[in-house]
Amino acid sequence: MDAALIAGSVQELVAAIPDGALLCVPRDGSGVAMAATRALLRGGVGNLHLLAVPSSGIQADLLIGAGRVAVVEAAGITLGEYGLAPAFNRAVRGARVRLLDATCPAIHASLQAAEKGLPFMPLRGLIGSDLVRHRPDWRQIDNPFGQDDPIVLLPACRPDISLFHAALADRQGNVWVGRDRECMTMAHAAKTTLVTVEEIVEFDLMADARYAPGTLPGLYVERIAVASRGAWPLGLTDRYPPDGEHLRLYARAAASEEGFARYLEEQVHGRRAAAE
Amino acid sequence: MDAALIAGSVQELVAAIPDGALLCVPRDGSGVAMAATRALLRGGVGNLHLLAVPSSGIQADLLIGAGRVAVVEAAGITLGEYGLAPAFNRAVRGARVRLLDATCPAIHASLQAAEKGLPFMPLRGLIGSDLVRHRPDWRQIDNPFGQDDPIVLLPACRPDISLFHAALADRQGNVWVGRDRECMTMAHAAKTTLVTVEEIVEFDLMADARYAPGTLPGLYVERIAVASRGAWPLGLTDRYPPDGEHLRLYARAAASEEGFARYLEEQVHGRRAAAE
Amino acid sequence: MDASTEELLIVTIARLLHGCRHVAVGALSPIPGSAALLARRQSGGRMRVSVLGSRQWSPWSNGGVELFDCAGQGRMDAFFLSGGQIDGQANVNLVGVGDYPTQQVRWSGSFGSAYLYFVVPKVILFREEHSRRTLVEKVDFISAPGSSPANVYRPGGPYALITSRCLFHFDKHRARFRLTSVHPGHEVAEVRDNTGFDFDLPEAVPVTAEPDPGTLALLRGEIAGQVADPYPQFAERLFGVPAAGRAAAP
Amino acid sequence: MDASTEELLIVTIARLLHGCRHVAVGALSPIPGSAALLARRQSGGRMRVSVLGSRQWSPWSNGGVELFDCAGQGRMDAFFLSGGQIDGQANVNLVGVGDYPTQQVRWSGSFGSAYLYFVVPKVILFREEHSRRTLVEKVDFISAPGSSPANVYRPGGPYALITSRCLFHFDKHRARFRLTSVHPGHEVAEVRDNTGFDFDLPEAVPVTAEPDPGTLALLRGEIAGQVADPYPQFAERLFGVPAAGRAAAP
């Protein structure tokens, strides 16, 4: 195994994300790499095509508000119980991001097509939705096994980078994602997968009957960095809940451009940068 | 939860399998329900369409040799290191089974189509193989996202019954399949799923962070029966290895019609029936 | 009136779920969620309830795609959708107001609606705010259409629409809503004034049945305790169930 | 000759795998498996080796489909196929002899060949028995074709064919085999006599290089120990590695 598999810092990990990358991230609570997102914001990367699987919250809102995102591909961008995503909504009004609005299973299907090396996957539903009108990359055909039975085909989507946070990794690069299985699909589909983890364990996750079923094999993992509570202020499945107070604070701050800028300064740069 | 979820015996469990069923079973070592197969042979069921995911060994050979199978759909039927499948080969020579020869990923794709409620799934490869010539249910189209790019579409396959063996189940009907994840796909795709397990645990498998990722939710499970060492003489992942001596004994016996009949009498009916 | 508006809605929705084997509800939908848990109890526990995002009530182990696969398999009988706008053809809009894409009011996005609305047999539209702002003649963006041409694969679709004022059922063949009942204290004329679309109605419109005392007691007792797991704040506010402490720091 | 035939084959195959990042081998393929483990060691551990069905050498956690998905993603550089029959166009037959379906000689079936032969860049055909029975002019059933029309998606295909007598490489453009070398002790004429298909060859056919003493020592020492996990009987027979006891009873 490559000696450089485990990066010295989260900052070093995210340095592999180039300008203009198609960056794929999971939904809130299922392994969002927030420490890595802050590291990304401290760097200069921009012009990202952000693909949320299938939705995103504060992670997308921060990246969009900071002007790092050119294209947003998602089934939803929202802070959930803390309200709409203020920076995203401002960017939409200002036409500062290109929207690829989708529906959850379409995003899963496009990634699964890439996971299988297929050019496309079919999906039921969709027909008559305005989503289809605005997605010329989706095609409608007549189901060859039916009669006069239209069905939509979605092109494979192969992310440049899949980025997520998980509980455990071992020194072979295996990553335990547990129930957050979409992270496995994201890694299978992507060209490069970068992962932050709560901790590195000293046993082989794939050799353990109980861990193996929830483990992404190291085969798909480019690089790992340790980030304790790396999903904060979001939660991590089976480890810790979201920090509701902080998310409420963010929602209030991001309601204005000035508040958003202040949040960035205080929570991403400044003393937070030193601490992470 | 239904009080009848846990059947009183393996015999009672397999009584739910009707004549002519499309019966879906996993590959050797990944949860083959051998005790249930012996129970099936002690009953009168016949005319089965046996779908192996994607291959089968002694299980298919026994059912075919006993004349219970009308159609064999598989990527391979073999005893592996113990040689070719003698009863299957005799049935092929005698034209006593209809063959639906396939390739492994085609079987996975057809099940995944059913798992997704799709009419079909595409698959690369295949073109120019004689498999395609003998499978008029497969279609070739021109990839709508390419140019002059032929690709094969496989119709969804929805088994009447998926039958497999696993290590653990709980009283909610959740079944821990661990690494044998094809059993999960088989259950998602099937109309009815019947499972034998080594043991019933008294905790909720889905509530345990370590078991949940390898657990098939009870939502997909019709009925369960306990069968200790229920995969014997095959092995069960992470529990026990195959019984090579017995498999060698079977391979030798099944080499002749008479030897096969004697094996059935001794190992399925007779004293074995009393013991199981 | 003994029951609160929320309780009336919960009990009315529970009635719509009768006979379902499996009902799924969103993580941010406490009233439909409470209704599903009540209906489950009324079914003697035979009904399965899945609450998206809840640990205890979430039966998934195959990632985010499993909910959609499960619905596509026909294993989900009922689901709830809402909409920033809902129109008279039951089209729902979860995207925003104005000309797409540069909308001046932008909502979250369509989430799973453009799929689940097609494959779940009983989709119940739930929107408490009943006004000409929410119930419009024509939505600005169709996240998911209320009806489809006959040749489109569509085992699912809209079944009913429930608001703080009334209950509609959707007539698939006419592709129009029909007023079923108005909630106690509300009037047909008021419903018409506050609805942006035209709808059908019977000659005499009944009043939505109020919860009987037994059902209300069940809801406030046993069900309230169950509701507290996926919807702690709601259970505290509506039923006075104390919320468990939740703390997190980096 | 110091090296056994098996050792010669292992070292020769290992040479073919040079530069691969990930090589997968079947559970019943001890010679290719040993070659992959040797090549991995020669790469300084950078090469990944997956042995299907082995616990220690199997990197999968997504069921039986993952191997094929992984190959489809382009993450598998080399794989091995055999065949009851292999013909001069590199078509392989894993199904049987005679008219399908009622074949008088029936083998296991095509397994993954009809897919992996298309997507794995370096497919190495390995068949020890080199006779007119195994290397035929035209296979009776094409499990997987050796070449495809230009418009067929095919990043993968046959790279070489190795037998107990010689090594061929496959010329994609001519869709024919070309004799690369004959193993020590074998002759070109003998190869021709025992091959059912026509093939190309250079003016002077070299002899397959024998393993150097260092490689042979590595194989018999460190690698033999690794081989014993997936292939215990083979390791015991070829290298004298004692097999661990394996017992099972119902």
PDB file of C-alpha atoms in Angstrom, chain C:
ATOM      1  CA  MET C   1     -64.164  21.350  19.791  1.00  0.00           C
ATOM      2  CA  ASP C   2     -62.030  18.998  21.842  1.00  0.00           C
ATOM      3  CA  ALA C   3     -59.389  18.085  19.238  1.00  0.00           C
ATOM      4  CA  SER C   4     -56.828  20.625  18.026  1.00  0.00           C
ATOM      5  CA  THR C   5     -56.504  21.292  14.275  1.00  0.00           C
ATOM      6  CA  GLU C   6     -53.338  19.172  14.206  1.00  0.00           C
ATOM      7  CA  GLU C   7     -55.129  16.327  15.917  1.00  0.00           C
ATOM      8  CA  LEU C   8     -58.044  16.551  13.459  1.00  0.00           C
ATOM      9  CA  LEU C   9     -55.583  16.424  10.564  1.00  0.00           C
ATOM     10  CA  ILE C  10     -53.715  13.468  12.070  1.00  0.00           C
ATOM     11  CA  VAL C  11     -56.879  11.446  12.616  1.00  0.00           C
ATOM     12  CA  THR C  12     -58.258  12.332   9.157  1.00  0.00           C
ATOM     13  CA  ILE C  13     -55.020  11.339   7.417  1.00  0.00           C
ATOM     14  CA  ALA C  14     -54.864   8.107   9.437  1.00  0.00           C
ATOM     15  CA  ARG C  15     -58.294   7.254   8.008  1.00  0.00           C
ATOM     16  CA  LEU C  16     -56.928   7.708   4.461  1.00  0.00           C
ATOM     17  CA  LEU C  17     -54.171   5.185   5.199  1.00  0.00           C
ATOM     18  CA  HIS C  18     -56.533   2.389   6.151  1.00  0.00           C
ATOM     19  CA  GLY C  19     -55.596  -0.885   4.459  1.00  0.00           C
ATOM     20  CA  CYS C  20     -52.030   0.114   3.542  1.00  0.00           C
ATOM     21  CA  ARG C  21     -49.293  -2.439   4.240  1.00  0.00           C
ATOM     22  CA  HIS C  22     -46.417   0.029   4.134  1.00  0.00           C
ATOM     23  CA  VAL C  23     -46.490   3.812   4.552  1.00  0.00           C
ATOM     24  CA  ALA C  24     -43.423   6.042   4.255  1.00  0.00           C
ATOM     25  CA  VAL C  25     -43.153   9.586   5.625  1.00  0.00           C
ATOM     26  CA  GLY C  26     -40.583  12.353   5.393  1.00  0.00           C
ATOM     27  CA  ALA C  27     -38.330  13.342   8.287  1.00  0.00           C
ATOM     28  CA  LEU C  28     -39.862  16.821   8.420  1.00  0.00           C
ATOM     29  CA  SER C  29     -43.515  15.751   8.242  1.00  0.00           C
ATOM     30  CA  PRO C  30     -44.726  15.354  11.836  1.00  0.00           C
ATOM     31  CA  ILE C  31     -48.469  15.457  11.104  1.00  0.00           C
ATOM     32  CA  PRO C  32     -48.386  12.767   8.369  1.00  0.00           C
ATOM     33  CA  GLY C  33     -45.866  10.878  10.485  1.00  0.00           C
ATOM     34  CA  SER C  34     -48.145  10.926  13.513  1.00  0.00           C
ATOM     35  CA  ALA C  35     -51.037   9.857  11.287  1.00  0.00           C
ATOM     36  CA  ALA C  36     -49.029   6.901   9.986  1.00  0.00           C
ATOM     37  CA  LEU C  37     -48.083   5.816  13.509  1.00  0.00           C
ATOM     38  CA  LEU C  38     -51.742   6.092  14.579  1.00  0.00           C
ATOM     39  CA  ALA C  39     -52.892   4.105  11.532  1.00  0.00           C
ATOM     40  CA  ARG C  40     -50.271   1.477  12.303  1.00  0.00           C
ATOM     41  CA  ARG C  41     -51.658   1.071  15.815  1.00  0.00           C
ATOM     42  CA  GLN C  42     -55.196   0.888  14.428  1.00  0.00           C
ATOM     43  CA  SER C  43     -54.060  -1.902  12.058  1.00  0.00           C
ATOM     44  CA  GLY C  44     -52.939  -3.969  15.022  1.00  0.00           C
ATOM     45  CA  GLY C  45     -49.318  -3.387  14.058  1.00  0.00           C
ATOM     46  CA  ARG C  46     -49.665  -5.036  10.626  1.00  0.00           C
ATOM     47  CA  MET C  47     -48.969  -1.759   8.807  1.00  0.00           C
ATOM     48  CA  ARG C  48     -45.288  -0.921   8.363  1.00  0.00           C
ATOM     49  CA  VAL C  49     -44.278   2.713   8.855  1.00  0.00           C
ATOM     50  CA  SER C  50     -40.980   4.100   7.581  1.00  0.00           C
ATOM     51  CA  VAL C  51     -39.838   7.557   8.591  1.00  0.00           C
ATOM     52  CA  LEU C  52     -37.069   8.797   6.301  1.00  0.00           C
ATOM     53  CA  GLY C  53     -33.996   9.816   8.214  1.00  0.00           C
ATOM     54  CA  SER C  54     -35.178   8.315  11.508  1.00  0.00           C
ATOM     55  CA  ARG C  55     -32.995   5.602  12.967  1.00  0.00           C
ATOM     56  CA  GLN C  56     -35.747   3.717  14.790  1.00  0.00           C
ATOM     57  CA  TRP C  57     -38.349   3.906  12.030  1.00  0.00           C
ATOM     58  CA  SER C  58     -36.075   3.533   9.050  1.00  0.00           C
ATOM     59  CA  PRO C  59     -35.905   0.011   7.605  1.00  0.00           C
ATOM     60  CA  TRP C  60     -33.178   0.649   5.024  1.00  0.00           C
ATOM     61  CA  SER C  61     -29.727  -0.885   4.725  1.00  0.00           C
ATOM     62  CA  ASN C  62     -28.860  -0.240   1.098  1.00  0.00           C
ATOM     63  CA  GLY C  63     -28.212   3.495   1.107  1.00  0.00           C
ATOM     64  CA  GLY C  64     -30.390   6.335  -0.074  1.00  0.00           C
ATOM     65  CA  VAL C  65     -31.425   4.518  -3.230  1.00  0.00           C
ATOM     66  CA  GLU C  66     -33.318   1.791  -1.347  1.00  0.00           C
ATOM     67  CA  LEU C  67     -36.379   3.941  -0.614  1.00  0.00           C
ATOM     68  CA  PHE C  68     -36.848   4.489  -4.329  1.00  0.00           C
ATOM     69  CA  ASP C  69     -36.094   0.889  -5.275  1.00  0.00           C
ATOM     70  CA  CYS C  70     -38.570  -0.245  -2.628  1.00  0.00           C
ATOM     71  CA  ALA C  71     -41.271   2.042  -4.043  1.00  0.00           C
ATOM     72  CA  GLY C  72     -40.447   0.891  -7.569  1.00  0.00           C
ATOM     73  CA  GLN C  73     -40.923  -2.717  -6.462  1.00  0.00           C
ATOM     74  CA  GLY C  74     -44.457  -1.846  -5.396  1.00  0.00           C
ATOM     75  CA  ARG C  75     -43.658  -2.308  -1.705  1.00  0.00           C
ATOM     76  CA  MET C  76     -44.770   1.181  -0.674  1.00  0.00           C
ATOM     77  CA  ASP C  77     -48.512   1.826  -0.605  1.00  0.00           C
ATOM     78  CA  ALA C  78     -48.618   5.411   0.563  1.00  0.00           C
ATOM     79  CA  PHE C  79     -46.354   8.436   0.701  1.00  0.00           C
ATOM     80  CA  PHE C  80     -46.810  12.146   1.382  1.00  0.00           C
ATOM     81  CA  LEU C  81     -45.892  15.055  -0.815  1.00  0.00           C
ATOM     82  CA  SER C  82     -46.248  18.748  -0.222  1.00  0.00           C
ATOM     83  CA  GLY C  83     -45.556  21.647  -2.514  1.00  0.00           C
ATOM     84  CA  GLY C  84     -44.805  25.339  -2.461  1.00  0.00           C
ATOM     85  CA  GLN C  85     -47.548  25.350  -5.077  1.00  0.00           C
ATOM     86  CA  ILE C  86     -50.151  22.702  -5.879  1.00  0.00           C
ATOM     87  CA  ASP C  87     -52.506  23.250  -8.791  1.00  0.00           C
ATOM     88  CA  GLY C  88     -55.924  21.977  -9.849  1.00  0.00           C
ATOM     89  CA  GLN C  89     -54.428  19.142 -11.900  1.00  0.00           C
ATOM     90  CA  ALA C  90     -52.463  18.047  -8.800  1.00  0.00           C
ATOM     91  CA  ASN C  91     -49.186  19.184 -10.304  1.00  0.00           C
ATOM     92  CA  VAL C  92     -46.736  19.978  -7.506  1.00  0.00           C
ATOM     93  CA  ASN C  93     -43.995  22.603  -7.503  1.00  0.00           C
ATOM     94  CA  LEU C  94     -41.117  22.245  -5.047  1.00  0.00           C
ATOM     95  CA  VAL C  95     -38.695  24.387  -7.027  1.00  0.00           C
ATOM     96  CA  GLY C  96     -39.756  28.028  -6.936  1.00  0.00           C
ATOM     97  CA  VAL C  97     -41.877  30.957  -8.056  1.00  0.00           C
ATOM     98  CA  GLY C  98     -41.328  32.804 -11.332  1.00  0.00           C
ATOM     99  CA  ASP C  99     -39.439  31.953 -14.483  1.00  0.00           C
ATOM    100  CA  TYR C 100     -37.018  29.090 -14.078  1.00  0.00           C
ATOM    101  CA  PRO C 101     -34.074  29.068 -13.546  1.00  0.00           C
ATOM    102  CA  THR C 102     -33.582  32.602 -12.194  1.00  0.00           C
ATOM    103  CA  GLN C 103     -36.495  32.423  -9.782  1.00  0.00           C
ATOM    104  CA  GLN C 104     -36.966  35.185  -7.249  1.00  0.00           C
ATOM    105  CA  VAL C 105     -38.441  32.706  -4.782  1.00  0.00           C
ATOM    106  CA  ARG C 106     -36.459  29.505  -4.795  1.00  0.00           C
ATOM    107  CA  TRP C 107     -37.351  26.474  -2.682  1.00  0.00           C
ATOM    108  CA  SER C 108     -35.308  23.352  -1.933  1.00  0.00           C
ATOM    109  CA  GLY C 109     -35.896  21.345  -5.073  1.00  0.00           C
ATOM    110  CA  SER C 110     -37.951  18.439  -6.307  1.00  0.00           C
ATOM    111  CA  PHE C 111     -36.357  15.703  -4.177  1.00  0.00           C
ATOM    112  CA  GLY C 112     -37.952  12.324  -4.964  1.00  0.00           C
ATOM    113  CA  SER C 113     -41.305  13.715  -6.135  1.00  0.00           C
ATOM    114  CA  ALA C 114     -40.743  13.243  -9.880  1.00  0.00           C
ATOM    115  CA  TYR C 115     -40.385   9.514  -9.230  1.00  0.00           C
ATOM    116  CA  LEU C 116     -42.473   8.614  -6.164  1.00  0.00           C
ATOM    117  CA  TYR C 117     -45.548  10.434  -7.509  1.00  0.00           C
ATOM    118  CA  PHE C 118     -45.531   7.886 -10.370  1.00  0.00           C
ATOM    119  CA  VAL C 119     -44.994   4.647  -8.480  1.00  0.00           C
ATOM    120  CA  VAL C 120     -46.650   4.987  -5.060  1.00  0.00           C
ATOM    121  CA  PRO C 121     -50.353   4.112  -5.379  1.00  0.00           C
ATOM    122  CA  LYS C 122     -51.647   6.465  -2.692  1.00  0.00           C
ATOM    123  CA  VAL C 123     -49.793   9.773  -2.647  1.00  0.00           C
ATOM    124  CA  ILE C 124     -51.384  12.126  -0.131  1.00  0.00           C
ATOM    125  CA  LEU C 125     -50.757  15.816  -0.717  1.00  0.00           C
ATOM    126  CA  PHE C 126     -50.508  17.647   2.565  1.00  0.00           C
ATOM    127  CA  ARG C 127     -50.274  21.402   2.819  1.00  0.00           C
ATOM    128  CA  GLU C 128     -51.524  23.164   5.938  1.00  0.00           C
ATOM    129  CA  GLU C 129     -51.565  26.644   4.419  1.00  0.00           C
ATOM    130  CA  HIS C 130     -54.686  26.777   2.271  1.00  0.00           C
ATOM    131  CA  SER C 131     -54.483  29.995   0.280  1.00  0.00           C
ATOM    132  CA  ARG C 132     -54.404  31.255  -3.304  1.00  0.00           C
ATOM    133  CA  ARG C 133     -50.638  31.472  -2.836  1.00  0.00           C
ATOM    134  CA  THR C 134     -50.259  27.713  -2.232  1.00  0.00           C
ATOM    135  CA  LEU C 135     -53.255  26.293  -4.127  1.00  0.00           C
ATOM    136  CA  VAL C 136     -52.840  27.851  -7.553  1.00  0.00           C
ATOM    137  CA  GLU C 137     -54.440  27.500 -10.920  1.00  0.00           C
ATOM    138  CA  LYS C 138     -51.202  26.497 -12.622  1.00  0.00           C
ATOM    139  CA  VAL C 139     -47.854  25.842 -10.926  1.00  0.00           C
ATOM    140  CA  ASP C 140     -44.819  27.848 -12.096  1.00  0.00           C
ATOM    141  CA  PHE C 141     -42.699  24.682 -12.332  1.00  0.00           C
ATOM    142  CA  ILE C 142     -43.921  21.098 -12.506  1.00  0.00           C
ATOM    143  CA  SER C 143     -41.695  19.122 -10.149  1.00  0.00           C
ATOM    144  CA  ALA C 144     -44.063  16.206 -10.645  1.00  0.00           C
ATOM    145  CA  PRO C 145     -47.221  16.105 -12.760  1.00  0.00           C
ATOM    146  CA  GLY C 146     -50.553  15.114 -11.201  1.00  0.00           C
ATOM    147  CA  SER C 147     -51.617  13.004 -14.141  1.00  0.00           C
ATOM    148  CA  SER C 148     -50.083  11.408 -17.200  1.00  0.00           C
ATOM    149  CA  PRO C 149     -51.166  10.236 -20.642  1.00  0.00           C
ATOM    150  CA  ALA C 150     -52.604   6.699 -20.653  1.00  0.00           C
ATOM    151  CA  ASN C 151     -49.476   5.162 -22.186  1.00  0.00           C
ATOM    152  CA  VAL C 152     -47.153   6.416 -19.423  1.00  0.00           C
ATOM    153  CA  TYR C 153     -46.239   3.793 -16.804  1.00  0.00           C
ATOM    154  CA  ARG C 154     -47.922   5.112 -13.679  1.00  0.00           C
ATOM    155  CA  PRO C 155     -49.158   2.693 -11.029  1.00  0.00           C
ATOM    156  CA  GLY C 156     -49.117   5.617  -8.588  1.00  0.00           C
ATOM    157  CA  GLY C 157     -50.384   9.139  -8.246  1.00  0.00           C
ATOM    158  CA  PRO C 158     -52.311  11.659  -6.173  1.00  0.00           C
ATOM    159  CA  TYR C 159     -55.050  10.261  -3.958  1.00  0.00           C
ATOM    160  CA  ALA C 160     -56.111  13.140  -1.706  1.00  0.00           C
ATOM    161  CA  LEU C 161     -55.176  16.685  -0.721  1.00  0.00           C
ATOM    162  CA  ILE C 162     -55.577  17.752   2.871  1.00  0.00           C
ATOM    163  CA  THR C 163     -55.196  21.314   4.179  1.00  0.00           C
ATOM    164  CA  SER C 164     -56.053  23.197   7.342  1.00  0.00           C
ATOM    165  CA  ARG C 165     -59.485  23.947   5.855  1.00  0.00           C
ATOM    166  CA  CYS C 166     -60.663  20.782   4.086  1.00  0.00           C
ATOM    167  CA  LEU C 167     -60.097  17.429   2.460  1.00  0.00           C
ATOM    168  CA  PHE C 168     -60.140  16.848  -1.320  1.00  0.00           C
ATOM    169  CA  HIS C 169     -59.906  13.558  -3.184  1.00  0.00           C
ATOM    170  CA  PHE C 170     -58.351  13.488  -6.639  1.00  0.00           C
ATOM    171  CA  ASP C 171     -60.407  12.155  -9.533  1.00  0.00           C
ATOM    172  CA  LYS C 172     -57.883  10.495 -11.851  1.00  0.00           C
ATOM    173  CA  HIS C 173     -60.196  10.291 -14.838  1.00  0.00           C
ATOM    174  CA  ARG C 174     -61.247  13.926 -14.706  1.00  0.00           C
ATOM    175  CA  ALA C 175     -57.761  14.984 -13.475  1.00  0.00           C
ATOM    176  CA  ARG C 176     -59.504  17.316 -11.018  1.00  0.00           C
ATOM    177  CA  PHE C 177     -59.958  17.577  -7.277  1.00  0.00           C
ATOM    178  CA  ARG C 178     -63.343  16.910  -5.675  1.00  0.00           C
ATOM    179  CA  LEU C 179     -64.092  18.406  -2.270  1.00  0.00           C
ATOM    180  CA  THR C 180     -64.728  15.575   0.208  1.00  0.00           C
ATOM    181  CA  SER C 181     -65.396  17.481   3.438  1.00  0.00           C
ATOM    182  CA  VAL C 182     -64.681  20.776   5.148  1.00  0.00           C
ATOM    183  CA  HIS C 183     -63.135  20.708   8.581  1.00  0.00           C
ATOM    184  CA  PRO C 184     -65.300  21.768  11.552  1.00  0.00           C
ATOM    185  CA  GLY C 185     -65.560  25.560  11.703  1.00  0.00           C
ATOM    186  CA  HIS C 186     -64.822  26.042   7.993  1.00  0.00           C
ATOM    187  CA  GLU C 187     -67.206  26.772   5.065  1.00  0.00           C
ATOM    188  CA  VAL C 188     -67.379  25.757   1.415  1.00  0.00           C
ATOM    189  CA  ALA C 189     -67.471  29.410   0.346  1.00  0.00           C
ATOM    190  CA  GLU C 190     -64.341  30.105   2.377  1.00  0.00           C
ATOM    191  CA  VAL C 191     -62.618  27.120   0.725  1.00  0.00           C
ATOM    192  CA  ARG C 192     -63.592  28.451  -2.703  1.00  0.00           C
ATOM    193  CA  ASP C 193     -62.366  31.960  -1.886  1.00  0.00           C
ATOM    194  CA  ASN C 194     -58.988  30.647  -0.768  1.00  0.00           C
ATOM    195  CA  THR C 195     -58.404  28.141  -3.568  1.00  0.00           C
ATOM    196  CA  GLY C 196     -56.735  29.266  -6.784  1.00  0.00           C
ATOM    197  CA  PHE C 197     -58.119  26.358  -8.824  1.00  0.00           C
ATOM    198  CA  ASP C 198     -61.576  25.158  -9.782  1.00  0.00           C
ATOM    199  CA  PHE C 199     -62.774  21.884  -8.215  1.00  0.00           C
ATOM    200  CA  ASP C 200     -65.791  19.590  -8.136  1.00  0.00           C
ATOM    201  CA  LEU C 201     -68.041  19.134  -5.127  1.00  0.00           C
ATOM    202  CA  PRO C 202     -71.111  17.180  -4.074  1.00  0.00           C
ATOM    203  CA  GLU C 203     -74.451  18.927  -3.584  1.00  0.00           C
ATOM    204  CA  ALA C 204     -74.053  18.783   0.171  1.00  0.00           C
ATOM    205  CA  VAL C 205     -70.519  18.919   1.484  1.00  0.00           C
ATOM    206  CA  PRO C 206     -70.112  17.024   4.774  1.00  0.00           C
ATOM    207  CA  VAL C 207     -68.069  18.197   7.716  1.00  0.00           C
ATOM    208  CA  THR C 208     -64.856  16.263   8.356  1.00  0.00           C
ATOM    209  CA  ALA C 209     -65.555  13.763  11.134  1.00  0.00           C
ATOM    210  CA  GLU C 210     -64.018  14.770  14.438  1.00  0.00           C
ATOM    211  CA  PRO C 211     -61.862  12.232  16.286  1.00  0.00           C
ATOM    212  CA  ASP C 212     -63.841  10.048  18.673  1.00  0.00           C
ATOM    213  CA  PRO C 213     -62.697  10.136  22.319  1.00  0.00           C
ATOM    214  CA  GLY C 214     -61.084   6.694  22.151  1.00  0.00           C
ATOM    215  CA  THR C 215     -58.937   7.618  19.158  1.00  0.00           C
ATOM    216  CA  LEU C 216     -58.006  10.942  20.722  1.00  0.00           C
ATOM    217  CA  ALA C 217     -56.940   9.217  23.942  1.00  0.00           C
ATOM    218  CA  LEU C 218     -54.874   6.726  21.954  1.00  0.00           C
ATOM    219  CA  LEU C 219     -53.210   9.541  20.018  1.00  0.00           C
ATOM    220  CA  ARG C 220     -52.413  11.592  23.112  1.00  0.00           C
ATOM    221  CA  GLY C 221     -51.155   8.583  25.032  1.00  0.00           C
ATOM    222  CA  GLU C 222     -49.409   5.701  23.325  1.00  0.00           C
ATOM    223  CA  ILE C 223     -48.934   7.364  19.917  1.00  0.00           C
ATOM    224  CA  ALA C 224     -47.600  10.637  21.345  1.00  0.00           C
ATOM    225  CA  GLY C 225     -44.777   8.642  22.945  1.00  0.00           C
ATOM    226  CA  GLN C 226     -43.912   7.021  19.603  1.00  0.00           C
ATOM    227  CA  VAL C 227     -44.075  10.346  17.767  1.00  0.00           C
ATOM    228  CA  ALA C 228     -41.416  11.736  20.095  1.00  0.00           C
ATOM    229  CA  ASP C 229     -38.678   9.612  18.520  1.00  0.00           C
ATOM    230  CA  PRO C 230     -38.743  10.950  14.974  1.00  0.00           C
ATOM    231  CA  TYR C 231     -40.416  14.294  15.811  1.00  0.00           C
ATOM    232  CA  PRO C 232     -39.296  15.370  19.323  1.00  0.00           C
ATOM    233  CA  GLN C 233     -40.110  19.096  19.021  1.00  0.00           C
ATOM    234  CA  PHE C 234     -43.544  18.410  17.579  1.00  0.00           C
ATOM    235  CA  ALA C 235     -44.372  15.844  20.275  1.00  0.00           C
ATOM    236  CA  GLU C 236     -43.316  18.285  22.956  1.00  0.00           C
ATOM    237  CA  ARG C 237     -45.367  21.145  21.543  1.00  0.00           C
ATOM    238  CA  LEU C 238     -48.517  19.193  20.674  1.00  0.00           C
ATOM    239  CA  PHE C 239     -48.626  16.513  23.318  1.00  0.00           C
ATOM    240  CA  GLY C 240     -46.315  17.821  26.007  1.00  0.00           C
ATOM    241  CA  VAL C 241     -43.925  14.886  25.666  1.00  0.00           C
ATOM    242  CA  PRO C 242     -40.593  16.043  27.152  1.00  0.00           C
ATOM    243  CA  ALA C 243     -37.867  16.064  24.477  1.00  0.00           C
ATOM    244  CA  ALA C 244     -34.682  14.155  25.264  1.00  0.00           C
ATOM    245  CA  GLY C 245     -31.608  16.393  25.534  1.00  0.00           C
ATOM    246  CA  ARG C 246     -29.584  16.732  22.371  1.00  0.00           C
ATOM    247  CA  ALA C 247     -26.136  18.214  22.549  1.00  0.00           C
ATOM    248  CA  ALA C 248     -23.228  18.379  20.137  1.00  0.00           C
ATOM    249  CA  ALA C 249     -20.011  20.314  19.968  1.00  0.00           C
ATOM    250  CA  PRO C 250     -17.079  20.055  17.568  1.00  0.00           C
TER     251      PRO C 250
END
